[in-house]
Short mmCIF file of C-alpha atoms in Angstrom, two decimals:
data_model
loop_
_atom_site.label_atom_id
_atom_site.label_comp_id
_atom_site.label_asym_id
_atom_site.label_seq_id
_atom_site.Cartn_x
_atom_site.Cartn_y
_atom_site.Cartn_z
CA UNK A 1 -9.26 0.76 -18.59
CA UNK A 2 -6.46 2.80 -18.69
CA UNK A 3 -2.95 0.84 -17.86
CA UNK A 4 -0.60 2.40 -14.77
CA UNK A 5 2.81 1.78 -13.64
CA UNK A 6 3.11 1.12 -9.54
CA UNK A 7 6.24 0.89 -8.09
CA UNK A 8 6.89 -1.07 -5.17
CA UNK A 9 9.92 -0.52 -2.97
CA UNK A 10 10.60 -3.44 -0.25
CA UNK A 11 13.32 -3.48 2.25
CA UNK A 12 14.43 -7.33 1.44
CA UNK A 13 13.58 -9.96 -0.86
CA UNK A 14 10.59 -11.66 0.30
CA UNK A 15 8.91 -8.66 1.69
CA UNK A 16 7.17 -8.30 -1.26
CA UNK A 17 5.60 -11.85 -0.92
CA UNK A 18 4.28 -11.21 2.48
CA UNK A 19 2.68 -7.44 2.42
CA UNK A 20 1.82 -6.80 -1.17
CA UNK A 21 1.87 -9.86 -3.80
CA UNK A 22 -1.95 -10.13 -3.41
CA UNK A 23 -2.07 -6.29 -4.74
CA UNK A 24 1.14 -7.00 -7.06
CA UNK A 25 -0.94 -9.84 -8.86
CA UNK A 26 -4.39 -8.26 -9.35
CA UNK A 27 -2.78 -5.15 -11.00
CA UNK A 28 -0.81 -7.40 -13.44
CA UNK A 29 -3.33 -9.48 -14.04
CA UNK A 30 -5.89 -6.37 -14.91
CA UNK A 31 -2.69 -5.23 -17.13
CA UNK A 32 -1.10 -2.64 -15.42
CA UNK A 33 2.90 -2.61 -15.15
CA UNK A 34 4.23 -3.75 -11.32
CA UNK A 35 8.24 -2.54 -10.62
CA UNK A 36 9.73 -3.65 -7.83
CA UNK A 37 12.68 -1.74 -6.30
CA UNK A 38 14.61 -3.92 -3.40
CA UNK A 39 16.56 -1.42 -1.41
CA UNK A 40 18.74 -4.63 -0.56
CA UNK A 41 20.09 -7.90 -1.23
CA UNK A 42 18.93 -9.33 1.63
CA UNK A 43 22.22 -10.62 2.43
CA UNK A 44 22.00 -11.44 6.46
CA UNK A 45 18.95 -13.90 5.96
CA UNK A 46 19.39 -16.99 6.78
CA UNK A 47 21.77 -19.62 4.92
CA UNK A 48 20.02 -22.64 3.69
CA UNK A 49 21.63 -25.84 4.97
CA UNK A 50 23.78 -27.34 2.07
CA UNK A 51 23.84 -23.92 0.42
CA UNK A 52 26.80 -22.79 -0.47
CA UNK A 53 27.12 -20.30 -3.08
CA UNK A 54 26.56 -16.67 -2.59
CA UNK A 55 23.17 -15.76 -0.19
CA UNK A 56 22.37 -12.65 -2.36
CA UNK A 57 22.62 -14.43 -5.37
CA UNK A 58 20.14 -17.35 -4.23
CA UNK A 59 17.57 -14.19 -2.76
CA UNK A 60 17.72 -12.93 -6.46
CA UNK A 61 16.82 -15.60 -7.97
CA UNK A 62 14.36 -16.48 -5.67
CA UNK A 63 12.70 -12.44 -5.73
CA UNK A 64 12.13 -13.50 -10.16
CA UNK A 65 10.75 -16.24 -8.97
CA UNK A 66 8.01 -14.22 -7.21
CA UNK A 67 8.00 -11.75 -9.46
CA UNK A 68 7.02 -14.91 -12.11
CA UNK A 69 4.39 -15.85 -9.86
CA UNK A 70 2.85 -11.77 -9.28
CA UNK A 71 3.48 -11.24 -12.66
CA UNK A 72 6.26 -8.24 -11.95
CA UNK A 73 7.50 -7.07 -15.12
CA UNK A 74 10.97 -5.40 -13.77
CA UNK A 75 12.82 -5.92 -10.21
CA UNK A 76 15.30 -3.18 -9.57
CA UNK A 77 18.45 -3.51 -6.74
CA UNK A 78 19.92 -0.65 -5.18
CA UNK A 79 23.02 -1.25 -4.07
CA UNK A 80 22.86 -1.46 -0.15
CA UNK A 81 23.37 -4.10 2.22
CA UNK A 82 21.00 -5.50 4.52
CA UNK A 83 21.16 -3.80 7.83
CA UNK A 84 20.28 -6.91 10.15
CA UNK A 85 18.20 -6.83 12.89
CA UNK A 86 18.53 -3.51 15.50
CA UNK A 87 21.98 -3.73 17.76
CA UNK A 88 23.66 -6.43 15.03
CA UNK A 89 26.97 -6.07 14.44
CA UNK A 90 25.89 -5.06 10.31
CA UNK A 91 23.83 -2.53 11.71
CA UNK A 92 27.77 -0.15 11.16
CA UNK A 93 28.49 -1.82 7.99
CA UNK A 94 29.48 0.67 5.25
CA UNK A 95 26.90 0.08 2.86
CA UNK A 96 24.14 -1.01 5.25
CA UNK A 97 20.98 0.79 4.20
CA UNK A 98 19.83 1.89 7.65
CA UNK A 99 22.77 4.16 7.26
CA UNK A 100 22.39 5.36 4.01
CA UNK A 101 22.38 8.87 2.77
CA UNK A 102 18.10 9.57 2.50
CA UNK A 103 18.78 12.07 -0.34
CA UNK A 104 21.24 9.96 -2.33
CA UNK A 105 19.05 6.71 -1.80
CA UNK A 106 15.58 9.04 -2.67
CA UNK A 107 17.35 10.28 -5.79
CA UNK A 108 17.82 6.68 -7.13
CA UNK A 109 14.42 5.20 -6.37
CA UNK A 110 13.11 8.74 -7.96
CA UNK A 111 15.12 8.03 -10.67
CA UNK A 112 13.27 4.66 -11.33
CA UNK A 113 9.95 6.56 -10.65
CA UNK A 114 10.71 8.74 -13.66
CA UNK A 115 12.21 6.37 -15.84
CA UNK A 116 8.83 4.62 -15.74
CA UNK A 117 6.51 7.71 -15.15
CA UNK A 118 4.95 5.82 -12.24
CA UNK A 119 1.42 6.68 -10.97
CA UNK A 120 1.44 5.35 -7.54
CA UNK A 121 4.67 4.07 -5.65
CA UNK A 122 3.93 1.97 -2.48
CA UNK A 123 6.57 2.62 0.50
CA UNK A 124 6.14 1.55 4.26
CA UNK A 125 4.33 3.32 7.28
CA UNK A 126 6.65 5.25 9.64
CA UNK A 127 7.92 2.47 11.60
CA UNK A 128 8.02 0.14 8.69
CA UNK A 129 5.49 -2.23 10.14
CA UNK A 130 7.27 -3.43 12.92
CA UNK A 131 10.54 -0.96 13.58
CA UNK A 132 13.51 -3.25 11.34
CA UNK A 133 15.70 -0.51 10.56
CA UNK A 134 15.81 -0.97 6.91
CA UNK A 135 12.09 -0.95 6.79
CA UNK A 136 12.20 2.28 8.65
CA UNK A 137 14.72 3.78 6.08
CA UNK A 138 12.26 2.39 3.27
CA UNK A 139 9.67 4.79 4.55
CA UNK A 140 12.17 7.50 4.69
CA UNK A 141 13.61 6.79 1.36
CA UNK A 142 10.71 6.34 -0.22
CA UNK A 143 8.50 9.57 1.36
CA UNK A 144 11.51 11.60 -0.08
CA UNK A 145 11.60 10.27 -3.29
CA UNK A 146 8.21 10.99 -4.16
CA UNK A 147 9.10 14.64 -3.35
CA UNK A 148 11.81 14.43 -5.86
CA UNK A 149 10.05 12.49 -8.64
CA UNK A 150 9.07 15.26 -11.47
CA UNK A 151 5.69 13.59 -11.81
CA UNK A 152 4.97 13.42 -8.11
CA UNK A 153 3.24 9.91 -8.10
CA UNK A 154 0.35 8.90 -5.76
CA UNK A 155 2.10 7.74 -2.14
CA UNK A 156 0.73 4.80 -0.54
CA UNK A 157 2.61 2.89 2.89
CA UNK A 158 1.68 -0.56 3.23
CA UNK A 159 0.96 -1.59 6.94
CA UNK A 160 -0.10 -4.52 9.27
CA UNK A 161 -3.73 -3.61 10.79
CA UNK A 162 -3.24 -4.05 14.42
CA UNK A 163 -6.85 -4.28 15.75
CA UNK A 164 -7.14 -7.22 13.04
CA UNK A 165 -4.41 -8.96 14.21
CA UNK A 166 -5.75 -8.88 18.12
CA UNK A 167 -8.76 -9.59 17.06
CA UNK A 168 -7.34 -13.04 15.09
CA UNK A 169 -5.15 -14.22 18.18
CA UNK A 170 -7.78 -13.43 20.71
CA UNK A 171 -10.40 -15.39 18.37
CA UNK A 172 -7.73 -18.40 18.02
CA UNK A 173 -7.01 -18.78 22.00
CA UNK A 174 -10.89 -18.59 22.89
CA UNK A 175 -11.43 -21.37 20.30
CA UNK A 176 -8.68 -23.05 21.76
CA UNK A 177 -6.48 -23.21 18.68
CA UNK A 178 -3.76 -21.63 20.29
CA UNK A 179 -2.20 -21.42 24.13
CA UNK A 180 -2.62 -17.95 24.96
CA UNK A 181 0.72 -18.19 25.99
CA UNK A 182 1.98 -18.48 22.33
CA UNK A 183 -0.34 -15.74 21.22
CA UNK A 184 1.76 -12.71 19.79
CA UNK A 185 0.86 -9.75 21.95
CA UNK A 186 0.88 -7.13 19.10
CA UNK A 187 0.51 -4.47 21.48
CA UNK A 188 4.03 -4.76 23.03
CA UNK A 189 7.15 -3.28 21.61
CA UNK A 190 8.75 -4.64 18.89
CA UNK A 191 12.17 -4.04 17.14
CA UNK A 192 11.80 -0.12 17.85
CA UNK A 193 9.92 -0.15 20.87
CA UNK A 194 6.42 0.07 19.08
CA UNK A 195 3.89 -2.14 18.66
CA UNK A 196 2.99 -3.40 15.21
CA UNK A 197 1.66 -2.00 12.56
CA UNK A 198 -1.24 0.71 12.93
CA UNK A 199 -4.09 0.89 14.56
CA UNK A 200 -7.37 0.63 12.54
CA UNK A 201 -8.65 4.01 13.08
CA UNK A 202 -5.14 5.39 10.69
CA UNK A 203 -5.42 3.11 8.13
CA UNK A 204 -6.96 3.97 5.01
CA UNK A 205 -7.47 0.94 2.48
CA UNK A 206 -8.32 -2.65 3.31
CA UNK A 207 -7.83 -4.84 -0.12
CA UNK A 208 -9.36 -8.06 0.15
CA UNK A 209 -6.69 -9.98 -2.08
CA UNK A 210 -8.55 -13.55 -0.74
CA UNK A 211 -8.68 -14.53 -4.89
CA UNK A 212 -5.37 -14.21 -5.35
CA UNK A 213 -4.29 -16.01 -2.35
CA UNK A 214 -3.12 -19.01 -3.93
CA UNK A 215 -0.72 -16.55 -5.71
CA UNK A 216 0.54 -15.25 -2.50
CA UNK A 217 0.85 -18.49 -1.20
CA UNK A 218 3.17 -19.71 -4.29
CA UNK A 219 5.17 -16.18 -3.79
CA UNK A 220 5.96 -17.03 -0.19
CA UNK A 221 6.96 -20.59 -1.25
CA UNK A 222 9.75 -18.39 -4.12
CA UNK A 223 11.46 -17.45 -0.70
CA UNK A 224 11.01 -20.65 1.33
CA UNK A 225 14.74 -20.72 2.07
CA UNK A 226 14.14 -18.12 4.68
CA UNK A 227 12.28 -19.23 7.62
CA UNK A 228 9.82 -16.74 8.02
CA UNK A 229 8.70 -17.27 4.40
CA UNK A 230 8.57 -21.31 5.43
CA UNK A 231 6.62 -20.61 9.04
CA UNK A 232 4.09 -18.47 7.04
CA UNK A 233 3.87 -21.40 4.81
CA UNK A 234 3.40 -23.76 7.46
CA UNK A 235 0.12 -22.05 8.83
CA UNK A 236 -3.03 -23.63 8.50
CA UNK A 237 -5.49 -22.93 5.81
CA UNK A 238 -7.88 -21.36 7.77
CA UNK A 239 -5.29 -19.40 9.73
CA UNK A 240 -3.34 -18.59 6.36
CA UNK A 241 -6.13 -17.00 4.62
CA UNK A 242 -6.67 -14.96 8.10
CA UNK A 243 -3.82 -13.29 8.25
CA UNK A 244 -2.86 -13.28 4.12
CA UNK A 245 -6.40 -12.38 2.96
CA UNK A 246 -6.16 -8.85 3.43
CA UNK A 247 -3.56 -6.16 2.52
CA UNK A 248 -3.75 -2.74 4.41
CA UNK A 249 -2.65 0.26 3.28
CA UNK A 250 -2.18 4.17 4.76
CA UNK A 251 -2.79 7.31 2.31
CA UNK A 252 -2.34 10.75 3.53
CA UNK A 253 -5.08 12.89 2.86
CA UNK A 254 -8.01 10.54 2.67
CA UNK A 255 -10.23 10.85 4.90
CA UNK A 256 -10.12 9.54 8.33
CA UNK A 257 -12.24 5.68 7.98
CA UNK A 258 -10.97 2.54 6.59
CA UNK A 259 -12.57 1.82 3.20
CA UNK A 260 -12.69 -2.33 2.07
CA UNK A 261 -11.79 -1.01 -1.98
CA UNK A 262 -9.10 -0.96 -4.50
CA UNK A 263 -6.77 2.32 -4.40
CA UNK A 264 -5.24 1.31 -7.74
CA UNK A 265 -8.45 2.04 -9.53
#
């Protein structure tokens, strides 16, 4: 088997965790090399209660954590700020990556694509799964910087399949697990006006990562400080492996059909 490089780039610290560490750890456990470039610190998250040293600093150490966990052999920071939520305040902060120059931001995670003569770099979909700006940005920086990389690596956008997920709540409310009035309606806007994710029809890859659950479970648990990280932990079993079990991925030029494989092959 030959061995690859694949570069991940994630908006925040604990993205990884929830999208791709089911991916992340069957690549380093079959011995290929897994970089992870965070485009921020992740530094509007929430503060734990009785925390009170630096936020960034905590979401550092808790991203090696992960990475001990998915077996990551190198994280890599650019130096951005997290942009917050749409219409926060940090949205016009200086260094707030939603703001960012695309070409100067490409050129460094091209740089990192080079340094390690990366096969296949995984960005976001066009509206970075659910429209946070910085997850937008990620797909623009990361589109571009395949462009610029001399070796012109394989581009893969992780995504959220949306048919899957409507098919999961509507399953969950007619079983009576959950009040259809707590069941997320994925097709209604979200932080950019669009609905989540991508419908079934554009998505490419489905990668069952079910064996390597418990690792995505233990990656999540690295970030527990922040509470979507916790209230993903907090799911059932049953409901966990639903939603966790599967990673989804867009490739441009495939052919139109979702295929249940591996793209890393």
């Amino acid at each position: 088997m030959l061995v690859s490089t694949i570069v991940f780039v994630h908006a925040h610290p604990d993205d990884e965790a929830s999208q791709t560490s089911g991916s992340m750890t069957r690549l380093a456990a079959e011995g290929h090399r897994v970089v992870v470039v965070y485009a921020t610190g992740g530094d509007h998250g929430t503060i734990p209660d009785g925390h009170e040293g630096d936020l960034a600093e905590l979401r550092r150490t808790e991203a090696e954590a992960s990475a001990a966990v998915t077996g990551a052999q190198r994280l890599v920071w650019l130096d951005y700020r997290d942009s917050g939520m749409t219409g926060w305040d940090t949205n016009a902060a200086e260094l707030a990556f939603m703001r960012a120059d695309v070409e100067e931001a490409a050129a460094q995670v091209a740089a990192v694509l080079d340094e390690e003569d990366a096969e296949v770099v995984v960005g976001y979909d066009w509206h970075g799964g659910y429209g946070h700006p910085d997850h937008v940005q990620v797909h623009r920086v990361t589109a571009r910087a395949v462009e610029l990389a001399a070796r012109r690596p394989r581009y893969l956008e992780v995504t959220m399949n949306r048919d899957a997920m409507r098919r999961l709540f509507s399953a969950a409310v007619e079983a009576g697990q959950l009040p259809a009035e707590h069941a997320w309606d994925v097709d209604g806007p979200l932080d950019d006006g669009n609905p989540l994710g991508t419908p079934e029809a554009d998505i490419h890859w489905a990668v069952d990562v079910m064996p390597w659950l418990d690792h995505k479970r233990r990656a999540l648990a690295a970030h527990a400080s922040q509470p979507d990280a916790a209230g993903m932990l907090q799911m059932p079993e049953q409901a966990f492996a639903a939603m966790m079990g599967t990673e989804h991925f867009r490739e441009e030029g495939r052919p139109v059909g979702m295929v249940v494989g591996w793209p890393f092959a």
